[in-house]
Short mmCIF file of C-alpha atoms in Angstrom, two decimals:
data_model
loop_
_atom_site.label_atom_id
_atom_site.label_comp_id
_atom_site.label_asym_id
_atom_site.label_seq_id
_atom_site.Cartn_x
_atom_site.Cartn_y
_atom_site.Cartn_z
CA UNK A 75 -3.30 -2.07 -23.51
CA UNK A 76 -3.64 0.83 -20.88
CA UNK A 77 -5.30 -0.77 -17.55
CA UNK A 78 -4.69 2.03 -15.80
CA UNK A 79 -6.23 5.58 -17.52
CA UNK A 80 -4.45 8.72 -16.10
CA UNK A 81 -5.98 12.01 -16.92
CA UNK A 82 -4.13 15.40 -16.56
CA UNK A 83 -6.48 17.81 -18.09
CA UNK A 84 -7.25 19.26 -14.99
CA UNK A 85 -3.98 19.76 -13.63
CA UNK A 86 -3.67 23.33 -14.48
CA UNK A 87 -0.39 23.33 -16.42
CA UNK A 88 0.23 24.27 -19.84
CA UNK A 89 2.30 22.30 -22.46
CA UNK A 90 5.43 24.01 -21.89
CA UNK A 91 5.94 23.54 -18.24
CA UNK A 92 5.37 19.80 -18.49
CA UNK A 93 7.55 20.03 -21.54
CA UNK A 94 10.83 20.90 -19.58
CA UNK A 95 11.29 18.21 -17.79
CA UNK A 96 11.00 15.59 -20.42
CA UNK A 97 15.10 15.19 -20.89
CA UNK A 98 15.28 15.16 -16.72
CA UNK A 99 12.66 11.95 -16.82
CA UNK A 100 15.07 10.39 -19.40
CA UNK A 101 18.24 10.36 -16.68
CA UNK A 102 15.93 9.41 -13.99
CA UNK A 103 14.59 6.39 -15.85
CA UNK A 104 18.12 5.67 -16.96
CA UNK A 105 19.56 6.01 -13.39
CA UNK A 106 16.64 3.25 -11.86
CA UNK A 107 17.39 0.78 -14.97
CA UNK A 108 20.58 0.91 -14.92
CA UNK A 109 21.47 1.25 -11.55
CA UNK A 110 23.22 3.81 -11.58
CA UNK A 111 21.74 6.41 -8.97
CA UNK A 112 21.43 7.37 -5.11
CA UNK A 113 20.51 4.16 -3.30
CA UNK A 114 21.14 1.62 -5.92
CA UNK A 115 21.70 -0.97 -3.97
CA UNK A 116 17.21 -0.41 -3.42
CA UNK A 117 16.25 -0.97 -6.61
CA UNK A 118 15.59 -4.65 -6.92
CA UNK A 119 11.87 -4.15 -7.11
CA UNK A 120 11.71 -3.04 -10.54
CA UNK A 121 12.09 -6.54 -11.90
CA UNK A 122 11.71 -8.23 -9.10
CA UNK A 123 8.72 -10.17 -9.99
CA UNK A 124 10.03 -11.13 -13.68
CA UNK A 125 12.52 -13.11 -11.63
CA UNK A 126 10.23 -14.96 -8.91
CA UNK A 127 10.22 -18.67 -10.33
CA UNK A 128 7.41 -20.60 -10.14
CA UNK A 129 8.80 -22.84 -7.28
CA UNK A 130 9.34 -19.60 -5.52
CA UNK A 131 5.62 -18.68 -5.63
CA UNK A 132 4.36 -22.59 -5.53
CA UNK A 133 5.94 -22.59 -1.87
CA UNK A 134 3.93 -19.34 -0.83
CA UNK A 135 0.89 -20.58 -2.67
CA UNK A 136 1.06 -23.69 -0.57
CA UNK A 137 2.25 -22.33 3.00
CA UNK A 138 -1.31 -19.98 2.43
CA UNK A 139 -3.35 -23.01 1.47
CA UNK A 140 -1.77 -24.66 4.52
CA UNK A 141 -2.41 -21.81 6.39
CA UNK A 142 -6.03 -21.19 5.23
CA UNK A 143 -7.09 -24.61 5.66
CA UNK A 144 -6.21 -24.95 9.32
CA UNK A 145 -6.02 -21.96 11.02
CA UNK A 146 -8.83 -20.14 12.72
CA UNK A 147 -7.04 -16.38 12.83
CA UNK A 148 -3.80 -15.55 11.24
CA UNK A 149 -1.82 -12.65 12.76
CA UNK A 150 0.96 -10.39 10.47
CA UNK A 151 3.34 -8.87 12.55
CA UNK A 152 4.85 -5.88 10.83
CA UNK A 153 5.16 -2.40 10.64
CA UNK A 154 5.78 0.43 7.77
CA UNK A 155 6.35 -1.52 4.42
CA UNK A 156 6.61 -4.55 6.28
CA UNK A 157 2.32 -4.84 6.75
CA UNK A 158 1.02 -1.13 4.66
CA UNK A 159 1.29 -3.22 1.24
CA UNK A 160 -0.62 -6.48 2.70
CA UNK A 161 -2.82 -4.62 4.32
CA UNK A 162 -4.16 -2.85 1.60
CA UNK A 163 -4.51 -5.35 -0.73
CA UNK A 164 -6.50 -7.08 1.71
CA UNK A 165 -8.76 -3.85 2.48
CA UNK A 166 -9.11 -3.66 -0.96
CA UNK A 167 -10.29 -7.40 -2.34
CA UNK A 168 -11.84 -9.15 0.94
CA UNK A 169 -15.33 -8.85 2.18
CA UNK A 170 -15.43 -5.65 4.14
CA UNK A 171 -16.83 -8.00 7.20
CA UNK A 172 -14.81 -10.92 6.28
CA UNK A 173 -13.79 -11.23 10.42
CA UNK A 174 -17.58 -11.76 11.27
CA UNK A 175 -18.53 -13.98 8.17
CA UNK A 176 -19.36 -17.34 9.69
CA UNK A 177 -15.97 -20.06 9.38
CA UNK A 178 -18.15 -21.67 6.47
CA UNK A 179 -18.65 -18.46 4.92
CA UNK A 180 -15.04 -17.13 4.53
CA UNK A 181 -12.34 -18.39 2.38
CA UNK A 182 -9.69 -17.61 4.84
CA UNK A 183 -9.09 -16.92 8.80
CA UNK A 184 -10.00 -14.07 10.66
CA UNK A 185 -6.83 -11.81 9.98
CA UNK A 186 -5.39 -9.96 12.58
CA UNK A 187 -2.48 -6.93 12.72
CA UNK A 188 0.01 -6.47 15.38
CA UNK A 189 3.49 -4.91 15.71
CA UNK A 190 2.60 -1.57 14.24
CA UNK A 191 2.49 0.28 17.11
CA UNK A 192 3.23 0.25 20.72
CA UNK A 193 -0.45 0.07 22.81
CA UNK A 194 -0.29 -1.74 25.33
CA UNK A 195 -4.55 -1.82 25.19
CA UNK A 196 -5.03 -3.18 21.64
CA UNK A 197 -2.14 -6.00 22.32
CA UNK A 198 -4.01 -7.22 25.96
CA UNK A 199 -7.44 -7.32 23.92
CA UNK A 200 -5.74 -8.84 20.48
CA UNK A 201 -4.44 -11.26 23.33
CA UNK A 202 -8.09 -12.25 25.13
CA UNK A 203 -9.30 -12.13 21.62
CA UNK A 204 -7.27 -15.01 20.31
CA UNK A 205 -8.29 -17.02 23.36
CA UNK A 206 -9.25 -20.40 22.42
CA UNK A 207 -8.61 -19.95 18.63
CA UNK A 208 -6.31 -21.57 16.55
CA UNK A 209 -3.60 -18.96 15.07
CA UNK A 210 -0.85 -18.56 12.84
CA UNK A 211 1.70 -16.06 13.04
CA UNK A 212 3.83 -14.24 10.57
CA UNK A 213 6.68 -12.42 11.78
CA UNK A 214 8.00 -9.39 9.19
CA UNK A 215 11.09 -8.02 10.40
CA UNK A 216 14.52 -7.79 8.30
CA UNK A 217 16.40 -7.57 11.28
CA UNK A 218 14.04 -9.00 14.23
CA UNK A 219 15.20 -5.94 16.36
CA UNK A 220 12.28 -2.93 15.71
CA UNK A 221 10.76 -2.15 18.67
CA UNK A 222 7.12 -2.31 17.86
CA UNK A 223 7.29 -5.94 16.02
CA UNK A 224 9.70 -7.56 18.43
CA UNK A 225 7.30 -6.43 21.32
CA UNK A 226 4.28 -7.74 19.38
CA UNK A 227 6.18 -11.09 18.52
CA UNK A 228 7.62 -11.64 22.26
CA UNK A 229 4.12 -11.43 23.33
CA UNK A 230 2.64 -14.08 20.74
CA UNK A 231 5.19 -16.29 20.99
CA UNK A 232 4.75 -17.02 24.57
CA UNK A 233 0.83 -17.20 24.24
CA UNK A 234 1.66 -20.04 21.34
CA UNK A 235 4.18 -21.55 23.46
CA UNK A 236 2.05 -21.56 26.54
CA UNK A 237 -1.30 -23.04 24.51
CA UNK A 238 0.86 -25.42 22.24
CA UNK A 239 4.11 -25.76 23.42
CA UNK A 240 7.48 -24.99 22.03
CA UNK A 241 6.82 -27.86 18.78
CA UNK A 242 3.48 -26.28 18.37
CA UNK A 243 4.37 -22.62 18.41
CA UNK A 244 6.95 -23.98 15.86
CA UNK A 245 4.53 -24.91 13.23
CA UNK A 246 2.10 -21.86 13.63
CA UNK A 247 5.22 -19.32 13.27
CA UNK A 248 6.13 -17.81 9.70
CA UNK A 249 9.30 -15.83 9.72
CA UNK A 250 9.64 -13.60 6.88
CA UNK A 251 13.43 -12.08 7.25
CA UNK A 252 16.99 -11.62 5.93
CA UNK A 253 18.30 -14.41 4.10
CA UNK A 254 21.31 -14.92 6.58
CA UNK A 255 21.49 -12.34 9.29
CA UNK A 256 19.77 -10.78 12.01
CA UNK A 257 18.39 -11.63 15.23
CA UNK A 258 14.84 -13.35 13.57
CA UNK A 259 17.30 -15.29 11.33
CA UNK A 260 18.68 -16.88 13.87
CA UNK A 261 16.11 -17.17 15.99
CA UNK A 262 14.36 -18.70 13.07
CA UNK A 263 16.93 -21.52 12.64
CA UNK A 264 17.02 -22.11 15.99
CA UNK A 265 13.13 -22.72 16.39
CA UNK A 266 12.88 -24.27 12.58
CA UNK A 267 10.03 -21.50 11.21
CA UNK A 268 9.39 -21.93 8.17
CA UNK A 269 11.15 -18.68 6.57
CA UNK A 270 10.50 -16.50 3.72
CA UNK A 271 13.24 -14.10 2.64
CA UNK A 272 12.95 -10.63 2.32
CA UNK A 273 15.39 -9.64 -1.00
CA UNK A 274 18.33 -7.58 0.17
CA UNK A 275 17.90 -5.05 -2.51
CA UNK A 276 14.46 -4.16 -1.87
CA UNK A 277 13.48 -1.47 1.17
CA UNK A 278 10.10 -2.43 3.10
CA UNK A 279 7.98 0.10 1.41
CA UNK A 280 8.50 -0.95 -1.76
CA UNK A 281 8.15 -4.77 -0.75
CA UNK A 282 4.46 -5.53 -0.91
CA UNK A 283 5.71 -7.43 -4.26
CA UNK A 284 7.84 -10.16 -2.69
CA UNK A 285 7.17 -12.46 0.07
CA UNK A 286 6.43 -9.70 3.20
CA UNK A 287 3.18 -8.76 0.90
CA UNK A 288 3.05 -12.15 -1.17
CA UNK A 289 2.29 -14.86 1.68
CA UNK A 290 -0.71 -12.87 3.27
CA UNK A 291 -2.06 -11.87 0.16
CA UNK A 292 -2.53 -15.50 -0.40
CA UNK A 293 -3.79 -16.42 3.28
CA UNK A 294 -6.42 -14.03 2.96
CA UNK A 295 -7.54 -15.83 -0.49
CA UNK A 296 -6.68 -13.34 -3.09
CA UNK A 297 -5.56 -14.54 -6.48
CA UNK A 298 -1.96 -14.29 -6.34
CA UNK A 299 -1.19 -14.92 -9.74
CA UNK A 300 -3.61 -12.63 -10.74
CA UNK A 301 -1.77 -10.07 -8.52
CA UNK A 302 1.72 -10.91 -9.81
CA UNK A 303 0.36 -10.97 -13.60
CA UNK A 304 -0.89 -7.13 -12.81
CA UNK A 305 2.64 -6.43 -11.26
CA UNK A 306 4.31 -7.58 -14.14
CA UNK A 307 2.34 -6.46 -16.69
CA UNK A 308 3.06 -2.97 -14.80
CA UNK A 309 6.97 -3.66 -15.04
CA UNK A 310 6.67 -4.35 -18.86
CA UNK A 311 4.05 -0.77 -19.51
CA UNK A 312 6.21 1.95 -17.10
CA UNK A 313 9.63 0.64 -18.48
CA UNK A 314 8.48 2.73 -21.65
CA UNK A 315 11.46 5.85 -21.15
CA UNK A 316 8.88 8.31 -23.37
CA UNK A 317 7.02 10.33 -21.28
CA UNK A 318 4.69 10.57 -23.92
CA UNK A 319 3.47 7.01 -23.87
CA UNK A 320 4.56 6.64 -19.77
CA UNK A 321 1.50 7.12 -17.43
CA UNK A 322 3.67 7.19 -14.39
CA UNK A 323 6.14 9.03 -15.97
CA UNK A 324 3.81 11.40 -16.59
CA UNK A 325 2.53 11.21 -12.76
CA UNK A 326 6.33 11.36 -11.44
CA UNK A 327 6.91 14.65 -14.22
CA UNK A 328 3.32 16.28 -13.30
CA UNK A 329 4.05 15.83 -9.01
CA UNK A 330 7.24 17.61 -9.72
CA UNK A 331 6.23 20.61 -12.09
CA UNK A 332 3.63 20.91 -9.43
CA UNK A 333 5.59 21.38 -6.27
CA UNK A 334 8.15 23.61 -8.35
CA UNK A 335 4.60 25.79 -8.31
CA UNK A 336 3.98 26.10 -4.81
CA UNK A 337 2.12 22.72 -4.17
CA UNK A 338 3.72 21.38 -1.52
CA UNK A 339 0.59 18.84 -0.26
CA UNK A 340 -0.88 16.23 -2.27
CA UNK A 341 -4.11 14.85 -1.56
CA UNK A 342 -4.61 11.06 -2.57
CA UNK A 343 -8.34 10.68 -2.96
CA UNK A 344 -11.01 7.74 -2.99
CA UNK A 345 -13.96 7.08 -2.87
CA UNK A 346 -14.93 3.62 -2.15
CA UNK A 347 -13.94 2.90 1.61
CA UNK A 348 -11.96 -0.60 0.19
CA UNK A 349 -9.15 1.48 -1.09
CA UNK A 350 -8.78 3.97 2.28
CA UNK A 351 -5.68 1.81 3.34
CA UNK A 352 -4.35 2.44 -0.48
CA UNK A 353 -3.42 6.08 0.91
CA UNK A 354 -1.94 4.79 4.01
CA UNK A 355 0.73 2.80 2.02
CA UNK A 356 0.45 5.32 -0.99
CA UNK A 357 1.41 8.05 1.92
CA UNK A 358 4.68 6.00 3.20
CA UNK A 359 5.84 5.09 -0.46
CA UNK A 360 5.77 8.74 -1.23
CA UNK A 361 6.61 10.80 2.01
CA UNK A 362 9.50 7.68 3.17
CA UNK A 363 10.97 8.21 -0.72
CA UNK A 364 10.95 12.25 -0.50
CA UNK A 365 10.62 13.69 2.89
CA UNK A 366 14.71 14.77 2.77
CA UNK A 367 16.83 17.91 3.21
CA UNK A 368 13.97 20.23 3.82
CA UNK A 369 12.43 18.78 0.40
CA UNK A 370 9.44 16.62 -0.57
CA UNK A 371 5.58 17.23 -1.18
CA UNK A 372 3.65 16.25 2.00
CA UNK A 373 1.22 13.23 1.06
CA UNK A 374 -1.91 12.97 2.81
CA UNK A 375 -5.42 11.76 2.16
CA UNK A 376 -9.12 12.00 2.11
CA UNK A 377 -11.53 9.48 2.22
CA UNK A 378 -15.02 10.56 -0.22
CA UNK A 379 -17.75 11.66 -0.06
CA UNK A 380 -16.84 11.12 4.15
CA UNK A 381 -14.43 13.85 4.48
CA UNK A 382 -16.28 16.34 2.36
CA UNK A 383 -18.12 17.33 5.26
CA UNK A 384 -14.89 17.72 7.24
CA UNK A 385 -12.26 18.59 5.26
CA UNK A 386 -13.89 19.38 2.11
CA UNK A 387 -13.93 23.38 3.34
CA UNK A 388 -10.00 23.36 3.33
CA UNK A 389 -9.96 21.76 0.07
CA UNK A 390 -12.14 24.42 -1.53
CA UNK A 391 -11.17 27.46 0.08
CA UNK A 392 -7.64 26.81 2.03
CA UNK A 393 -4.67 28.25 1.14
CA UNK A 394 -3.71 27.16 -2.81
CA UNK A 395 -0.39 24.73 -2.08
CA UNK A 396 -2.67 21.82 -2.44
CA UNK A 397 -3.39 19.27 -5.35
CA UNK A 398 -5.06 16.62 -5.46
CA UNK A 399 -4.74 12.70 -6.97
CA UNK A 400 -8.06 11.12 -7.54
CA UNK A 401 -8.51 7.43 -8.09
CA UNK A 402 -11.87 5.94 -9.38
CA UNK A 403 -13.15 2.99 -10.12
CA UNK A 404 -14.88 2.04 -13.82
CA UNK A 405 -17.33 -0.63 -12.68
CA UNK A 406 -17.82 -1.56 -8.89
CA UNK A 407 -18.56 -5.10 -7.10
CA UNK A 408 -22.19 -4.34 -5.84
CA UNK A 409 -24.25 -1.67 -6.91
CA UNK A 410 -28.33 -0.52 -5.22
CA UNK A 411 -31.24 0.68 -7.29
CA UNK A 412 -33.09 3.78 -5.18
CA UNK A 413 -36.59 3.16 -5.36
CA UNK A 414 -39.37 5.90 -4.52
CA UNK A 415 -40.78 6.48 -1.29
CA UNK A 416 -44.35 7.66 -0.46
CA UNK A 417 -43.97 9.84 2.18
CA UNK A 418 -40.62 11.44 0.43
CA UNK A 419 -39.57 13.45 3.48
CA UNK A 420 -35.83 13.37 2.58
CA UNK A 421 -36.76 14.55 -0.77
CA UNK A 422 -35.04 11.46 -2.39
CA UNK A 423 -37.56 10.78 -4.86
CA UNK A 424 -35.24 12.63 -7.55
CA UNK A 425 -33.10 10.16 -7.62
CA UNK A 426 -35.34 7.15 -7.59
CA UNK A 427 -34.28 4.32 -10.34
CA UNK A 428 -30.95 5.66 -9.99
CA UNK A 429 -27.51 3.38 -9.00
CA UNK A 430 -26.10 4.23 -6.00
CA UNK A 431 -22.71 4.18 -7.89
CA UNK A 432 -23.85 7.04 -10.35
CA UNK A 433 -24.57 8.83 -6.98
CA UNK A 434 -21.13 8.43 -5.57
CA UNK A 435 -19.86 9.25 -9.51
CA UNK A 436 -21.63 12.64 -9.69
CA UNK A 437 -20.37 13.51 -6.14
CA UNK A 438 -16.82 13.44 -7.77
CA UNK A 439 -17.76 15.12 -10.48
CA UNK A 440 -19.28 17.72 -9.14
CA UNK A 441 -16.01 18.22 -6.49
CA UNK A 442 -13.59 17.76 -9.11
CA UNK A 443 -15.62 20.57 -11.03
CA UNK A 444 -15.48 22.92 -7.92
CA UNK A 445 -11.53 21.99 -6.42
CA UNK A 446 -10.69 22.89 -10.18
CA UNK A 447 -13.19 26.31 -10.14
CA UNK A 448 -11.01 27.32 -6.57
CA UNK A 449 -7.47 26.69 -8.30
CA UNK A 450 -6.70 23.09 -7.07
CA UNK A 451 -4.97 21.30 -9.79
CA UNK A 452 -6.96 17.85 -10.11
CA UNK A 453 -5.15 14.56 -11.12
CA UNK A 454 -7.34 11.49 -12.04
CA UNK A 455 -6.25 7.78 -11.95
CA UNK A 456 -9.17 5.50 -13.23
CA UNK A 457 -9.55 1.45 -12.97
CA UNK A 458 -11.87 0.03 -15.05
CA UNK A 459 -12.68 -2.42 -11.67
CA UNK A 460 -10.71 -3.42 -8.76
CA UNK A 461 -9.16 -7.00 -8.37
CA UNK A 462 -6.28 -8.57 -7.78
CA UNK A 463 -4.63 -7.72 -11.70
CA UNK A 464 -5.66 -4.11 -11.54
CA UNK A 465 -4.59 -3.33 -8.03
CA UNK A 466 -1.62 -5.01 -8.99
CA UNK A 467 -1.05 -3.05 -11.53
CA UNK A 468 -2.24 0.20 -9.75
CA UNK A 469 0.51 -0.53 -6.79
CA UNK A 470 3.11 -1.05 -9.67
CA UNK A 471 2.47 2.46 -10.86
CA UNK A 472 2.72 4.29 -8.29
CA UNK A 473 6.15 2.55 -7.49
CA UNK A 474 7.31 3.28 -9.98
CA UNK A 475 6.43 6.57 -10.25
CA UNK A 476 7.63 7.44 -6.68
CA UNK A 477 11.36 6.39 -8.14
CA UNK A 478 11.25 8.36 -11.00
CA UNK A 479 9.60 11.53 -9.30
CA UNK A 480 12.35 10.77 -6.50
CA UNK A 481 15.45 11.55 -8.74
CA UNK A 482 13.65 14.19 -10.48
CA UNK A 483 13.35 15.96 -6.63
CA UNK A 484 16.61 15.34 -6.24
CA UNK A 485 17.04 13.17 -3.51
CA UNK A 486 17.82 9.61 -2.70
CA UNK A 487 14.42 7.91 -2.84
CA UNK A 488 15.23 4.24 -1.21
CA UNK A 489 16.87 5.60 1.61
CA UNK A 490 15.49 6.93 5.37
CA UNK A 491 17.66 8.18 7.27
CA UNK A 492 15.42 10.80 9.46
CA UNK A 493 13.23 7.43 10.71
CA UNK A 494 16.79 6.81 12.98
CA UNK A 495 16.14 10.19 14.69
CA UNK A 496 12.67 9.26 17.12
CA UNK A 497 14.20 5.51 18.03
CA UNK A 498 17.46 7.02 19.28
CA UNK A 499 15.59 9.08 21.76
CA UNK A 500 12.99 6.61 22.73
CA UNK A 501 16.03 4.17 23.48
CA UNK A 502 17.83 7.08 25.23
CA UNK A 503 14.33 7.12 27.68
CA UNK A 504 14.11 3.82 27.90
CA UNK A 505 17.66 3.41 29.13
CA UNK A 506 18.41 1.00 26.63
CA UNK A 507 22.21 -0.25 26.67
CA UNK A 508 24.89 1.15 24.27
#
């Protein structure tokens, strides 16, 4: 059974130039499988989850229930892969006010991000914020030594250690890290956090599947199992080496033909504001895995209907090295009847007894129709509803996709080296010793 639909009639190809790269998609697949291409030693994800044992997920199942049932805010220290994945799960399946539901109205703590970038304003108000509550941290960090997380961590630390002393900071910290080395390691061991272990064959933006994405899943209530079934259902549908029968295959094959054209921008498109952070992680995967020798299609976003009054005009009328990636949702959570209004001075009343969500439906339609009309090729992803199996199962697709489409670029797609280039200069500034 297809839980994910992925339409390409739109994509303004013909048969032959999708055609021609069948036989390249069967070496790609070949080289991820079997291990046998750039960055191999990356490519533990793909089965990753078929070999998580249920003792493995029992003990993040439990730390979250532990977690959820004392804390009052829980804070995820991370940055890149190491809090994109979490975070959009999150965005995606809590209450889109969960941090002002009353205590007895949420199912989990007030959740909290830190260590993603370097202001010193949001850390000294996440700081008074956190006054008087009782937090948890989790600490992402492979080696304990990126800037932005150790700063955010330093700073924590010492506000648990002040409020609960060194035994009491001990039990709020979570340490998800390398299994043996590193500076978090062994601070870890030191201290006694409980630790989580990020695999060694996995890079952070592909990680949302193990433990760095796993344990706050599960804090912030979110079925895990459900989550994990949708992953592996995803491992079992786009191991299928036939294009033909190969949804992301077919995404990783269309991407490609595509910037071979000309199209050297993709636009990942929603339009629920629950799956904005999607892009965000859906922009690292893809730009992280291709952004190499003076290659790769730029990845970018836009949030719908919002940014058709901003950046709909580009869209439309730009210059044509744009395409676009639309995902929709079948059913959503809530939907509004309009009802008629006397007065009518917005001139509503047309839509009166109408859903809301057929609103929001015809407003894709009717850009999809006109993007296509001005020669921007349209891609369409479709979920019947979103929940912890289909997002799951969504995130699983486009991973796998991203490897595939990787190889077929032509570059190493678990590897980034150009990230080294910005912290060797900052370090340089900062006068930090060789």
């Amino acid at each position: 059974m297809n839980h994910i639909k992925f339409d390409y009639s739109q994509a303004l190809l013909n048969a032959s130039e999708f055609e021609h790269l069948k036989g390249h998609v069967q070496l790609a697949h070949q080289m991820l499988h079997e291990k046998t291409g750039a960055g191999n030693d990356y490519v533990g994800w793909v089965d990753y989850t078929k070999k998580l044992t249920e003792a493995e997920i029992n003990d993040i199942q439990q730390t979250a229930d532990m977690i959820r049932e004392t804390a009052d805010a829980f804070i995820i220290i991370g940055i890149g892969g190491s809090y994109l994945g979490a975070k959009t799960v999150l965005d995606a399946l809590m209450h889109p006010f969960h941090n002002e539901l009353p205590k007895s109205e949420r199912k989990a703590p007030k959740i909290y991000f830190a260590g993603n970038q370097i202001s010193s304003t949001y850390m000294a108000y996440l700081l008074e914020h956190i006054e008087g509550e009782n937090v948890y941290v989790n600490v992402i960090s492979k080696s304990g030594t990126t800037t932005e997380p150790a700063i955010a961590f330093r700073l924590l630390k010492a506000a648990l250690e002040a409020k609960h002393g060194k035994e009491g900071a001990q039990k709020r910290i979570i340490a998800t890290t390398d299994r043996a080395r590193g500076a978090l390691r062994t601070l870890a061991d030191k201290e006694g956090y409980k630790t989580f272990v990020i695999p060694d064959d996995v890079g952070g933006r592909y990680s949302v599947i193990t433990p760095v994405g796993l344990l706050p899943i599960a804090v912030g209530g979110i079925d895990l199992k459900a989550f994990l079934k949708g992953v592996n259902d995803g491992v079992d549908a786009f191991a299928n080496p036939l294009v033909a029968e190969n949804p992301a295959y077919q995404y990783a094959v269309l991407r490609n033909v595509l910037y071979r054209k000309g199209k050297a921008i993709e636009v990942l498109v929603n339009y629920e504001p629950s799956m904005a952070f999607l892009a965000e992680w859906w922009m690292q995967l893809f730009g992280e895995s291709e952004g190499k020798d003076n290659m790769g299609i730029f990845p970018t976003k836009m949030n719908n209907s919002t940014d058709l009054h901003s950046m709909g005009q580009m869209i439309q009328d730009g210059p044509r090295i744009m395409f676009e990636t639309v995902v929709t949702l079948d059913a959503v959570e809530k939907d509004i009847v309009l009802e008629a209004d006397a007065d009518n001075l917005d001139g509503l009343n047309y839509l009166a007894g109408k859903k809301m969500s057929a609103v929001n439906d015809s407003a894709f339609q009717g850009t999809a129709e006109a993007h296509v009309d001005g020669n921007v090729p349209n891609l369409h992803i479709s979920l019947s509803k979103l929940d912890a199996y289909h997002l799951g199962h969504l995130m699983y697709f486009f991973m796998k996709a991203c490897g595939v489409s990787g190889y077929l670029m032509g570059v190493n797609p678990f590897d980034q080296p150009g990230v080294e280039a910005y912290k060797k200069n900052m370090f340089r500034l900062l006068g930090k010793p060789v």
